[in-house]
Amino acid sequence: MTSRPVPAAVSPGHGGLDGATARRRYVTVSFLFWLPIGMSIATGVLLFTERGMGLAAIAGFYAVHSLTAAAMELPTGGLSDVIGRRPVLAIAGLLNLTAFTLIGLGAAGWAIALGMGLMGLARALSSGPAEAWYVDTVHAHAGPDADLRTGLARGSSATSAALALGTLLGGGLPWLLGLAPGLGEWPADTTGGLVIPLSVPALLGALVEGVFVLYVLSALPEPPRPRTTLRRVMGGVPAAIAAGLRLGARDALIRRILLTASAAGAALAAVELLTPGRAAALMGTAESGALVFAGLACAGFLCSALGSQLAPLVARFTGSSERAVLASLGLVTLGLTLLGLTTHTMSPLATTVAVTGYGLVYLGLGAAGPNENDLLHRRVDASGRATALSVQSLSLQLVAAGAGLGAGALPPGPLPWLLAATAVLAGALLWVRRAAPAPPHHGPSATGGPVAAPVPAGPLHDTAPEEIHPHARPT
């Protein structure tokens, strides 16, 4: 007779937090980090233009952000695995606080470029630690077979909701300031032109980042790590990077996850690059097109949040996380195809179909993410969890950068959309066959059967390595 698994003892290093409390704090951290970034989406280009920057300079600012994030993705993931999740998250918040202050007040190109670079570094620092903290805490309380999908889905939904709300706030605040006579000019008059209505969202974002830092330091307990020195930290990070780069070569399932992240990067690059132009063409002017795009982007984030909330349901309906990823990427492929087939007409029917395709892209990506990460966390142990997430993020960012350049070089029309749809379809087909389980661990599991050992992804290992069922469905 099969016995029921016994939950692991609560780890005092995680403050004795249960799964529900850890989930709430993870959701709060995700929301607070991404809200200021959402506020900068609607006004970023307009603010830089108001400061006198040309389009070439603005493109350079965003390139600084992207290249910094890509270059630092793996080193900062390794840093989190060496010194801990909480300090790295706090550093990311302080960097963003400084970045938003520079962007909101900076009138010189070097100040804006420095702010964008700091924001890219903060993005790299934040790509894994919060999620790794949540998984570590849940495993410490309930054991390695605990349900992760629900928390990961809610964290992803909180991120999307923060981006949606932030986009609306960032776009609406300057407009509201302009409604009241004299109110829009008052900040510029009192600060000598440093603060203008378009810079208010960035400065408000800096305040939110301060709240984020305080919350991280007070609400995310973790077990003390061995006392270390700067030399040991610098020595441990390259080892964690090398281990992260070996992940895909050692494990077929992780390789699928990384390739799927690359496919998602191609989809996002096409959508983010090509949609604003279509919105402007539809409305006739750049200003009205920007307003439409802000609303469409908000709707996309909400679709992503809905998809993340539905991720556990999709996994139960399809029978596994792997099948859920396959179905979700199929939805993304359909959405991109609809966007491609409607490029040559602006009829009401074609516009409706295109908007539906846009929503399907974000809905599918939102549903795929938590199921992919559920599989990933059951394949790696705590010593390299943030590094694995950084490798995944790096795969998405690098392919997104290349796909964006390629889509921009292609002639306008359905071809860029259909090529992105083909890339996502190829990623979906990777999940048609079930991945082989990891090598069995010697010894019985709590349910009486063999257990698969996780792939160690970093140089520092737990004294009691986690044992997992790679394909077990959580209750």
PDB file of N, CA and C in Angstrom, residues 295-330:
ATOM      1  N   GLY A 295      -3.187  51.389 -24.641  1.00  0.00           N
ATOM      2  CA  GLY A 295      -4.341  50.583 -24.243  1.00  0.00           C
ATOM      3  C   GLY A 295      -4.196  49.137 -24.650  1.00  0.00           C
ATOM      4  N   LEU A 296      -3.645  48.899 -25.854  1.00  0.00           N
ATOM      5  CA  LEU A 296      -3.451  47.531 -26.317  1.00  0.00           C
ATOM      6  C   LEU A 296      -2.414  46.801 -25.473  1.00  0.00           C
ATOM      7  N   ALA A 297      -1.335  47.503 -25.116  1.00  0.00           N
ATOM      8  CA  ALA A 297      -0.315  46.891 -24.264  1.00  0.00           C
ATOM      9  C   ALA A 297      -0.887  46.516 -22.910  1.00  0.00           C
ATOM     10  N   CYS A 298      -1.711  47.398 -22.354  1.00  0.00           N
ATOM     11  CA  CYS A 298      -2.363  47.089 -21.078  1.00  0.00           C
ATOM     12  C   CYS A 298      -3.224  45.842 -21.208  1.00  0.00           C
ATOM     13  N   ALA A 299      -3.995  45.757 -22.310  1.00  0.00           N
ATOM     14  CA  ALA A 299      -4.821  44.576 -22.523  1.00  0.00           C
ATOM     15  C   ALA A 299      -3.967  43.325 -22.671  1.00  0.00           C
ATOM     16  N   GLY A 300      -2.819  43.460 -23.340  1.00  0.00           N
ATOM     17  CA  GLY A 300      -1.923  42.311 -23.476  1.00  0.00           C
ATOM     18  C   GLY A 300      -1.404  41.817 -22.142  1.00  0.00           C
ATOM     19  N   PHE A 301      -1.021  42.756 -21.258  1.00  0.00           N
ATOM     20  CA  PHE A 301      -0.552  42.361 -19.933  1.00  0.00           C
ATOM     21  C   PHE A 301      -1.657  41.664 -19.141  1.00  0.00           C
ATOM     22  N   LEU A 302      -2.878  42.142 -19.288  1.00  0.00           N
ATOM     23  CA  LEU A 302      -3.997  41.504 -18.597  1.00  0.00           C
ATOM     24  C   LEU A 302      -4.245  40.099 -19.146  1.00  0.00           C
ATOM     25  N   CYS A 303      -4.107  39.935 -20.455  1.00  0.00           N
ATOM     26  CA  CYS A 303      -4.235  38.593 -21.039  1.00  0.00           C
ATOM     27  C   CYS A 303      -3.137  37.675 -20.511  1.00  0.00           C
ATOM     28  N   SER A 304      -1.928  38.210 -20.376  1.00  0.00           N
ATOM     29  CA  SER A 304      -0.832  37.416 -19.820  1.00  0.00           C
ATOM     30  C   SER A 304      -1.123  37.022 -18.379  1.00  0.00           C
ATOM     31  N   ALA A 305      -1.682  37.968 -17.607  1.00  0.00           N
ATOM     32  CA  ALA A 305      -2.044  37.652 -16.220  1.00  0.00           C
ATOM     33  C   ALA A 305      -3.110  36.567 -16.170  1.00  0.00           C
ATOM     34  N   LEU A 306      -4.103  36.661 -17.050  1.00  0.00           N
ATOM     35  CA  LEU A 306      -5.145  35.637 -17.100  1.00  0.00           C
ATOM     36  C   LEU A 306      -4.557  34.285 -17.483  1.00  0.00           C
ATOM     37  N   GLY A 307      -3.658  34.275 -18.463  1.00  0.00           N
ATOM     38  CA  GLY A 307      -3.028  33.025 -18.858  1.00  0.00           C
ATOM     39  C   GLY A 307      -2.245  32.394 -17.721  1.00  0.00           C
ATOM     40  N   SER A 308      -1.541  33.219 -16.950  1.00  0.00           N
ATOM     41  CA  SER A 308      -0.789  32.696 -15.811  1.00  0.00           C
ATOM     42  C   SER A 308      -1.718  32.092 -14.766  1.00  0.00           C
ATOM     43  N   GLN A 309      -2.865  32.752 -14.520  1.00  0.00           N
ATOM     44  CA  GLN A 309      -3.822  32.215 -13.566  1.00  0.00           C
ATOM     45  C   GLN A 309      -4.405  30.887 -14.047  1.00  0.00           C
ATOM     46  N   LEU A 310      -4.540  30.744 -15.355  1.00  0.00           N
ATOM     47  CA  LEU A 310      -5.113  29.513 -15.915  1.00  0.00           C
ATOM     48  C   LEU A 310      -4.085  28.400 -16.069  1.00  0.00           C
ATOM     49  N   ALA A 311      -2.801  28.691 -15.836  1.00  0.00           N
ATOM     50  CA  ALA A 311      -1.754  27.698 -16.077  1.00  0.00           C
ATOM     51  C   ALA A 311      -1.976  26.382 -15.324  1.00  0.00           C
ATOM     52  N   PRO A 312      -2.298  26.411 -14.011  1.00  0.00           N
ATOM     53  CA  PRO A 312      -2.543  25.123 -13.338  1.00  0.00           C
ATOM     54  C   PRO A 312      -3.734  24.376 -13.927  1.00  0.00           C
ATOM     55  N   LEU A 313      -4.781  25.107 -14.312  1.00  0.00           N
ATOM     56  CA  LEU A 313      -5.947  24.462 -14.904  1.00  0.00           C
ATOM     57  C   LEU A 313      -5.601  23.820 -16.244  1.00  0.00           C
ATOM     58  N   VAL A 314      -4.796  24.509 -17.048  1.00  0.00           N
ATOM     59  CA  VAL A 314      -4.381  23.952 -18.331  1.00  0.00           C
ATOM     60  C   VAL A 314      -3.575  22.678 -18.118  1.00  0.00           C
ATOM     61  N   ALA A 315      -2.705  22.671 -17.108  1.00  0.00           N
ATOM     62  CA  ALA A 315      -1.914  21.474 -16.826  1.00  0.00           C
ATOM     63  C   ALA A 315      -2.800  20.309 -16.406  1.00  0.00           C
ATOM     64  N   ARG A 316      -3.813  20.584 -15.588  1.00  0.00           N
ATOM     65  CA  ARG A 316      -4.705  19.505 -15.169  1.00  0.00           C
ATOM     66  C   ARG A 316      -5.544  19.006 -16.349  1.00  0.00           C
ATOM     67  N   PHE A 317      -5.977  19.926 -17.204  1.00  0.00           N
ATOM     68  CA  PHE A 317      -6.823  19.552 -18.342  1.00  0.00           C
ATOM     69  C   PHE A 317      -6.045  18.735 -19.362  1.00  0.00           C
ATOM     70  N   THR A 318      -4.779  19.108 -19.612  1.00  0.00           N
ATOM     71  CA  THR A 318      -3.981  18.400 -20.616  1.00  0.00           C
ATOM     72  C   THR A 318      -3.270  17.173 -20.058  1.00  0.00           C
ATOM     73  N   GLY A 319      -3.146  17.091 -18.743  1.00  0.00           N
ATOM     74  CA  GLY A 319      -2.559  15.902 -18.136  1.00  0.00           C
ATOM     75  C   GLY A 319      -1.168  16.076 -17.600  1.00  0.00           C
ATOM     76  N   SER A 320      -0.460  17.158 -17.933  1.00  0.00           N
ATOM     77  CA  SER A 320       0.895  17.372 -17.416  1.00  0.00           C
ATOM     78  C   SER A 320       1.338  18.783 -17.770  1.00  0.00           C
ATOM     79  N   SER A 321       2.408  19.226 -17.120  1.00  0.00           N
ATOM     80  CA  SER A 321       2.970  20.535 -17.443  1.00  0.00           C
ATOM     81  C   SER A 321       3.505  20.566 -18.863  1.00  0.00           C
ATOM     82  N   GLU A 322       4.068  19.443 -19.308  1.00  0.00           N
ATOM     83  CA  GLU A 322       4.634  19.397 -20.664  1.00  0.00           C
ATOM     84  C   GLU A 322       3.546  19.611 -21.714  1.00  0.00           C
ATOM     85  N   ARG A 323       2.438  18.899 -21.574  1.00  0.00           N
ATOM     86  CA  ARG A 323       1.338  19.064 -22.527  1.00  0.00           C
ATOM     87  C   ARG A 323       0.739  20.462 -22.439  1.00  0.00           C
ATOM     88  N   ALA A 324       0.768  21.044 -21.259  1.00  0.00           N
ATOM     89  CA  ALA A 324       0.262  22.409 -21.097  1.00  0.00           C
ATOM     90  C   ALA A 324       1.120  23.404 -21.873  1.00  0.00           C
ATOM     91  N   VAL A 325       2.442  23.210 -21.831  1.00  0.00           N
ATOM     92  CA  VAL A 325       3.329  24.078 -22.607  1.00  0.00           C
ATOM     93  C   VAL A 325       3.046  23.932 -24.093  1.00  0.00           C
ATOM     94  N   LEU A 326       2.856  22.703 -24.561  1.00  0.00           N
ATOM     95  CA  LEU A 326       2.540  22.457 -25.963  1.00  0.00           C
ATOM     96  C   LEU A 326       1.265  23.185 -26.380  1.00  0.00           C
ATOM     97  N   ALA A 327       0.210  23.053 -25.584  1.00  0.00           N
ATOM     98  CA  ALA A 327      -1.058  23.706 -25.918  1.00  0.00           C
ATOM     99  C   ALA A 327      -0.927  25.227 -25.880  1.00  0.00           C
ATOM    100  N   SER A 328      -0.200  25.746 -24.910  1.00  0.00           N
ATOM    101  CA  SER A 328      -0.061  27.202 -24.776  1.00  0.00           C
ATOM    102  C   SER A 328       0.721  27.789 -25.943  1.00  0.00           C
ATOM    103  N   LEU A 329       1.799  27.119 -26.346  1.00  0.00           N
ATOM    104  CA  LEU A 329       2.569  27.621 -27.479  1.00  0.00           C
ATOM    105  C   LEU A 329       1.786  27.498 -28.779  1.00  0.00           C
ATOM    106  N   GLY A 330       0.899  26.520 -28.865  1.00  0.00           N
ATOM    107  CA  GLY A 330       0.017  26.443 -30.019  1.00  0.00           C
ATOM    108  C   GLY A 330      -0.878  27.670 -30.107  1.00  0.00           C
TER     109      GLY A 330
END
